[in-house]
XYZ file of C-alpha atoms in Angstrom:
481
model
C 74.115 94.550 58.058
C 76.909 95.849 55.791
C 76.955 99.323 54.316
C 77.773 97.834 50.909
C 76.978 94.525 49.195
C 78.911 93.544 46.060
C 77.831 90.664 43.816
C 80.642 89.081 41.824
C 84.292 88.659 42.775
C 85.752 89.257 39.332
C 88.303 92.058 38.984
C 85.625 94.738 38.635
C 83.573 93.594 41.615
C 86.722 93.300 43.708
C 87.878 96.750 42.588
C 84.527 98.247 43.621
C 84.683 96.480 46.974
C 88.253 97.646 47.592
C 87.302 101.275 46.957
C 84.290 101.084 49.273
C 86.224 99.302 52.033
C 89.043 101.852 51.775
C 86.412 104.551 52.353
C 85.754 103.067 55.795
C 82.502 101.310 54.905
C 81.576 97.760 55.887
C 81.607 95.631 52.726
C 80.527 92.087 51.899
C 81.254 90.418 48.545
C 79.188 87.476 47.265
C 80.676 85.165 44.624
C 78.778 82.273 43.022
C 81.885 80.206 42.306
C 83.927 78.419 44.900
C 86.871 80.702 44.090
C 87.286 84.416 43.534
C 88.689 85.933 40.368
C 86.137 85.660 37.558
C 88.274 86.495 34.532
C 91.439 86.338 36.666
C 91.592 82.749 37.844
C 94.547 80.358 37.660
C 94.212 76.632 38.249
C 95.863 73.248 37.769
C 93.499 72.537 34.923
C 94.821 69.174 33.733
C 97.775 67.926 35.774
C 99.304 68.846 39.143
C 102.134 71.329 38.807
C 100.837 72.832 35.540
C 99.102 76.158 36.135
C 96.743 77.615 33.535
C 95.004 80.993 33.440
C 91.358 80.127 32.949
C 90.466 83.418 31.226
C 92.862 86.384 30.998
C 96.616 85.781 30.887
C 98.517 88.914 29.783
C 97.754 92.289 31.331
C 98.649 95.560 29.571
C 96.208 97.314 31.891
C 97.928 96.099 35.050
C 100.359 99.016 34.764
C 98.209 101.383 32.666
C 94.673 101.352 34.066
C 94.028 104.426 36.228
C 92.587 102.138 38.899
C 95.551 99.777 39.014
C 97.985 102.700 38.938
C 96.269 104.223 41.974
C 96.112 100.794 43.632
C 99.839 100.355 42.928
C 99.332 96.835 41.665
C 102.923 96.664 40.436
C 104.079 96.994 44.050
C 101.724 94.288 45.328
C 102.802 91.472 43.007
C 105.580 90.678 40.568
C 104.883 91.503 36.940
C 107.145 90.057 34.256
C 107.289 92.226 31.128
C 108.665 90.525 28.001
C 110.651 92.892 25.802
C 108.584 91.595 22.866
C 105.034 92.612 23.753
C 103.463 90.589 20.950
C 104.201 89.186 17.529
C 102.485 88.029 14.339
C 103.884 85.088 12.367
C 103.758 85.073 8.572
C 104.393 82.253 6.140
C 107.968 81.501 5.178
C 109.380 81.825 8.695
C 108.776 85.581 8.878
C 107.284 87.489 11.791
C 106.377 91.037 12.781
C 107.403 91.890 16.340
C 106.179 94.673 18.606
C 108.919 95.514 21.086
C 108.629 97.712 24.129
C 110.911 99.958 22.054
C 109.024 101.715 19.269
C 112.301 102.516 17.523
C 113.405 98.893 17.400
C 109.962 97.850 16.186
C 110.051 100.348 13.340
C 113.631 99.432 12.450
C 112.613 95.806 11.838
C 109.530 96.582 9.725
C 111.435 97.216 6.513
C 109.944 99.726 4.084
C 106.961 100.283 6.405
C 109.055 101.123 9.450
C 108.869 104.888 9.043
C 105.132 104.768 8.322
C 104.527 102.644 11.419
C 106.569 105.056 13.532
C 104.547 108.017 12.261
C 101.317 106.170 13.109
C 102.302 105.093 16.608
C 104.740 107.713 17.945
C 102.067 110.335 18.805
C 99.970 107.649 20.513
C 102.907 106.527 22.637
C 103.768 110.150 23.453
C 100.170 110.887 24.563
C 99.388 107.488 26.057
C 98.358 108.983 29.420
C 95.754 111.215 27.802
C 94.547 108.357 25.623
C 94.070 106.161 28.683
C 92.098 108.907 30.411
C 89.904 109.233 27.307
C 89.336 105.521 26.654
C 88.910 104.414 30.276
C 85.929 106.671 30.952
C 82.468 107.199 29.517
C 82.913 108.453 25.946
C 79.931 110.810 26.282
C 81.935 113.582 27.901
C 84.319 116.349 26.944
C 87.826 114.819 27.013
C 90.179 116.246 29.604
C 92.997 115.979 27.061
C 91.494 117.051 23.716
C 94.795 116.836 21.824
C 95.321 113.203 22.847
C 91.690 112.375 22.054
C 91.981 114.045 18.657
C 95.184 112.211 17.732
C 93.664 108.928 18.852
C 90.396 109.607 17.020
C 92.034 110.405 13.681
C 94.177 107.292 13.777
C 91.213 105.182 14.848
C 89.278 106.508 11.855
C 92.119 105.596 9.518
C 92.773 102.091 10.842
C 89.073 101.391 11.374
C 87.978 101.995 7.777
C 88.991 101.102 4.230
C 91.889 103.545 4.615
C 93.745 101.114 6.866
C 96.283 100.083 4.212
C 96.995 103.558 2.808
C 100.318 104.060 4.593
C 101.704 100.541 4.205
C 103.422 98.685 1.354
C 104.360 95.338 2.913
C 102.647 92.616 4.978
C 104.349 92.742 8.374
C 103.108 96.012 9.888
C 99.464 95.579 8.780
C 99.429 91.992 10.093
C 100.793 93.126 13.446
C 98.223 95.916 13.758
C 95.359 93.619 12.758
C 96.453 90.938 15.204
C 96.139 93.275 18.168
C 92.937 94.878 16.804
C 91.302 91.444 16.683
C 91.296 91.372 20.499
C 88.051 93.347 20.202
C 86.189 90.309 18.748
C 84.678 92.540 16.080
C 84.494 93.025 12.328
C 87.780 94.047 10.659
C 88.220 96.854 9.887
C 85.925 98.630 12.330
C 86.225 101.655 14.578
C 85.857 99.590 17.759
C 88.559 97.098 16.789
C 90.837 99.886 15.595
C 90.443 101.810 18.852
C 91.202 98.725 20.934
C 94.168 97.769 18.773
C 95.775 101.206 18.735
C 95.357 101.657 22.487
C 96.822 98.224 23.255
C 99.554 98.742 20.661
C 100.571 102.054 22.186
C 100.692 100.437 25.621
C 102.911 97.705 24.211
C 105.521 100.320 23.367
C 104.974 102.642 26.323
C 104.601 100.181 29.195
C 104.727 96.639 27.829
C 102.349 93.721 28.230
C 103.156 92.185 31.630
C 102.475 88.657 32.862
C 101.760 88.197 36.606
C 104.124 85.820 38.364
C 102.055 82.828 39.445
C 99.179 83.606 37.114
C 96.284 86.019 36.772
C 94.918 84.837 40.114
C 97.651 86.985 41.663
C 95.667 90.064 40.647
C 92.466 88.828 42.285
C 94.472 87.829 45.339
C 95.971 91.302 45.732
C 92.522 92.887 45.557
C 91.019 90.385 47.985
C 93.795 90.910 50.536
C 93.224 94.658 50.464
C 89.473 94.223 50.975
C 90.006 91.905 53.932
C 92.719 94.143 55.402
C 90.147 96.947 55.459
C 87.455 94.928 57.191
C 85.617 93.490 54.198
C 84.202 89.976 53.920
C 84.220 87.746 50.830
C 81.739 84.882 50.552
C 82.442 82.250 47.864
C 80.075 79.509 46.740
C 77.209 81.944 47.293
C 75.176 82.513 44.109
C 72.777 85.435 44.191
C 69.733 85.083 41.932
C 67.534 87.789 43.479
C 68.407 91.015 45.265
C 66.266 89.822 48.175
C 68.942 87.223 48.942
C 71.414 89.970 49.851
C 71.681 91.623 53.247
C 69.903 94.960 53.434
C 72.787 97.280 52.483
C 72.689 101.000 51.731
C 74.476 100.442 48.421
C 74.593 97.364 46.186
C 77.080 97.001 43.332
C 76.584 94.240 40.783
C 79.435 92.820 38.710
C 76.950 91.113 36.393
C 75.854 91.359 32.763
C 72.576 93.187 31.979
C 70.828 89.838 31.727
C 71.857 89.130 35.301
C 70.662 92.552 36.434
C 67.265 91.886 34.846
C 66.965 88.549 36.618
C 68.113 89.822 39.992
C 66.210 93.118 40.125
C 63.060 92.121 38.218
C 60.135 94.481 38.616
C 62.162 96.816 40.833
C 63.517 98.284 37.588
C 61.327 100.798 35.701
C 59.816 99.354 32.481
C 61.758 101.677 30.172
C 65.093 100.707 31.742
C 64.142 97.018 31.629
C 63.395 97.294 27.923
C 66.772 98.957 27.319
C 68.535 96.107 29.121
C 66.547 93.550 27.126
C 67.793 95.194 23.920
C 71.410 95.030 25.051
C 73.452 93.125 22.472
C 76.043 90.479 23.204
C 78.925 89.682 20.862
C 80.548 86.617 19.382
C 81.946 83.876 21.576
C 85.331 82.251 22.025
C 86.610 78.718 22.208
C 89.440 78.336 24.732
C 92.069 75.638 24.289
C 94.832 75.080 26.857
C 97.842 72.864 26.259
C 100.534 71.054 28.204
C 103.636 70.809 26.027
C 106.752 68.666 26.196
C 108.816 71.717 25.210
C 108.525 75.317 24.014
C 106.547 76.123 20.857
C 108.892 75.494 17.888
C 108.127 78.732 16.079
C 109.578 78.819 12.583
C 110.307 82.500 13.257
C 112.424 81.781 16.329
C 112.199 85.324 17.686
C 108.534 84.666 18.554
C 109.790 82.617 21.502
C 110.513 85.951 23.202
C 106.945 87.261 22.779
C 104.534 86.983 25.671
C 101.617 87.061 23.209
C 101.409 85.822 19.630
C 98.575 86.628 17.208
C 98.332 83.635 14.886
C 96.507 83.908 11.589
C 98.758 85.241 8.873
C 98.323 88.396 6.841
C 95.934 91.259 7.485
C 93.629 89.919 4.772
C 93.600 86.457 6.350
C 92.923 87.838 9.827
C 90.088 89.999 8.513
C 88.595 87.049 6.643
C 88.609 84.891 9.773
C 87.104 87.556 12.035
C 84.447 88.537 9.493
C 83.450 84.892 9.112
C 82.767 84.827 12.847
C 80.806 88.095 12.650
C 78.664 86.460 9.956
C 77.915 83.522 12.266
C 80.312 81.003 10.716
C 83.265 79.009 12.057
C 86.413 79.956 10.098
C 88.479 77.120 8.697
C 91.626 79.069 9.558
C 90.716 81.008 12.714
C 92.564 83.871 14.322
C 94.245 82.305 17.351
C 95.372 84.414 20.276
C 98.299 82.694 22.024
C 99.993 83.422 25.343
C 103.109 81.543 26.424
C 103.482 82.479 30.104
C 105.682 79.523 31.072
C 108.427 80.965 28.826
C 108.746 83.799 31.354
C 107.336 82.368 34.593
C 108.917 79.022 35.534
C 106.343 78.473 38.284
C 103.722 77.584 35.672
C 105.145 74.159 34.714
C 107.808 71.626 35.750
C 111.304 72.165 34.367
C 111.489 71.555 30.628
C 107.705 71.443 30.196
C 105.357 74.278 29.233
C 101.771 75.448 29.395
C 100.231 77.244 26.428
C 97.110 79.430 26.539
C 95.045 79.905 23.378
C 91.609 80.855 22.186
C 89.878 81.587 18.912
C 86.672 83.421 18.102
C 83.481 81.569 17.195
C 79.786 82.410 16.770
C 77.874 83.075 19.986
C 76.683 79.944 21.752
C 78.878 77.650 19.651
C 79.328 74.093 20.907
C 82.046 73.319 18.358
C 85.397 72.074 19.647
C 88.017 74.119 17.755
C 91.049 72.240 19.092
C 91.872 70.756 15.674
C 91.699 74.119 13.923
C 93.841 75.763 16.619
C 96.491 73.047 16.366
C 96.491 73.315 12.568
C 97.127 77.068 12.732
C 99.939 76.599 15.246
C 101.439 73.768 13.182
C 101.383 76.092 10.167
C 103.728 78.563 11.847
C 105.447 76.173 14.268
C 106.081 72.869 12.451
C 106.312 70.055 14.965
C 103.939 71.696 17.468
C 101.492 68.814 17.238
C 104.156 66.342 18.402
C 104.822 68.378 21.572
C 101.223 68.271 22.819
C 101.008 66.087 25.936
C 97.467 67.066 26.822
C 94.848 69.655 25.890
C 91.688 71.007 27.450
C 88.905 72.782 25.576
C 86.042 74.987 26.705
C 83.584 75.841 23.935
C 81.689 79.120 23.786
C 78.692 77.368 25.327
C 81.001 76.087 28.067
C 82.294 79.589 28.783
C 78.691 80.731 29.249
C 78.209 77.962 31.826
C 81.476 78.809 33.569
C 80.557 82.468 34.035
C 77.030 83.835 33.750
C 78.451 87.161 32.558
C 79.826 85.453 29.422
C 76.492 85.284 27.616
C 76.891 82.983 24.622
C 80.610 82.757 25.399
C 81.086 86.520 25.012
C 83.742 87.390 27.589
C 83.504 91.058 26.543
C 80.034 91.117 28.186
C 78.617 93.052 25.247
C 79.216 93.465 21.533
C 82.193 95.663 20.687
C 81.130 98.026 17.937
C 80.601 101.783 17.829
C 77.076 101.530 19.212
C 78.240 99.028 21.808
C 80.883 101.445 23.066
C 78.294 104.170 23.710
C 75.263 102.094 24.726
C 76.881 100.165 27.578
C 74.401 99.077 28.790
C 72.336 102.227 28.185
C 73.059 105.635 26.692
C 73.679 107.740 29.780
C 76.370 110.067 31.125
C 76.422 107.837 34.232
C 75.657 104.305 32.957
C 76.906 102.668 36.177
C 73.943 104.150 38.090
C 70.620 102.309 37.729
C 67.196 103.941 38.281
C 66.912 102.110 41.622
C 68.379 104.181 44.454
C 71.509 102.558 45.813
C 71.819 99.985 42.995
C 74.824 100.192 40.656
C 76.227 98.107 37.809
C 80.010 97.601 37.812
C 80.647 94.886 35.209
C 82.380 94.988 31.820
C 78.954 95.758 30.367
C 79.609 99.325 31.549
C 82.372 101.697 30.393
C 85.154 101.290 29.606
C 84.162 97.742 28.696
C 86.199 94.522 28.666
C 89.698 93.942 29.918
C 91.156 93.536 33.382
C 91.148 97.218 34.254
C 89.116 97.519 37.467
C 87.697 100.697 35.939
C 83.985 99.733 35.829
C 84.302 98.960 39.540
C 86.055 102.246 40.260
C 83.474 104.283 38.338
C 80.508 102.573 39.993
C 82.068 102.924 43.442
C 82.798 106.608 42.850
C 79.123 107.352 42.173
C 77.899 105.133 45.003
C 80.213 106.906 47.440
C 79.011 110.303 46.248
C 75.293 109.525 45.919
C 74.702 107.440 49.035
C 77.439 108.281 51.493
C 78.577 111.786 50.490
C 82.181 110.577 50.226
C 85.016 110.852 47.724
C 87.214 108.048 46.401
C 89.854 107.384 49.081
C 93.572 106.883 48.665
C 94.083 103.421 47.179
C 97.848 102.954 47.182
C 100.195 101.313 49.616
C 101.547 103.391 52.460
C 105.001 104.794 51.762
């Protein structure tokens, strides 16, 4: 029997397993799908030779997450960092670009350049402290109060009706709103502002890298480390009840609260069960992948150099689209998040051809195919895009929920992203990864710090399991010198 059983081979489950295996414990991982990865899978989705990231595609956290820094992910695989982290197209062939250089970004933002620099420079300067603050449970005294204070004040500004106070033109606000909309939340809101400012600061401080060969490279690096340290990974092995697992001293679940309720049942105290039943899930997404006969013909040609493009227009248009979704409606002109990995990684498609990764936000559980709306938005800012489409593949929000049981209603954040959702994840507790059942821990994105390929929920859960059950500390995670 293993010392540790882990359910779910997404990045958080694999991170937890890697930590436990590095501590010298026997570890077995159980994954329902036939392949590991969860939100970090890459596959030939439509045609041989065309590789698509099924969920995540661009990874700011790959070089910024405390877990991945300790794991030295950047030494285990090749990360390609575009010098344009992301961009936002505007009508008339204009675009706002966020470079890895804050100075260059500000210089190209016209009258708002100085204001943007004043907003972002302290965040870039204190990005380490901000990561420490945001990648842990918020119900604690920050280790870097100055960084937390700077981040909090700017979050308050950009997350409320004050968000336009410092700006006079369209470009900077559109760029900030495009990255804030990653949070799948109302605009403006504190949760979306916090996510946007953190990701924006990382764009200038470290960039937004793309893994060579696809996001599956991240899962592969984690899996190799687990196996190298004696762990076992079982795929095609769904776990519906805890009784199906081997009798381990510690069990870590990379599942949503709904999955925890199903698997643990009456083993959970009634009060904790009720708290999990009240856990709120957010809006869904509709994912559309494309095979293209050539690169996207952006009217603002400089967008070709951006790894990520936030398509939707002005700040007001982006807010309108996201708030329509929050109200349970499908926007006519949705916010479309675009990644163009084949522009930087030639292994993704045959020479001259390209893959394009997109999604838009929709109401939870939606069965609506948004391909037409996505193409219309891309055609708006890249005339001729429609003629380049060789093939497309859509997964509705309902389809995402079928693909991954953690994506309830198509919510890949595994929980609504608002102020309450940041604190109650999944319960209000200083140690939310620990359940009331001895030896049972939750390590999914439904625990702090929430969504994103960070490995941090897995690290936090493993840290407490090591301490509580085995009397051990987190081991060294990096490669040997």
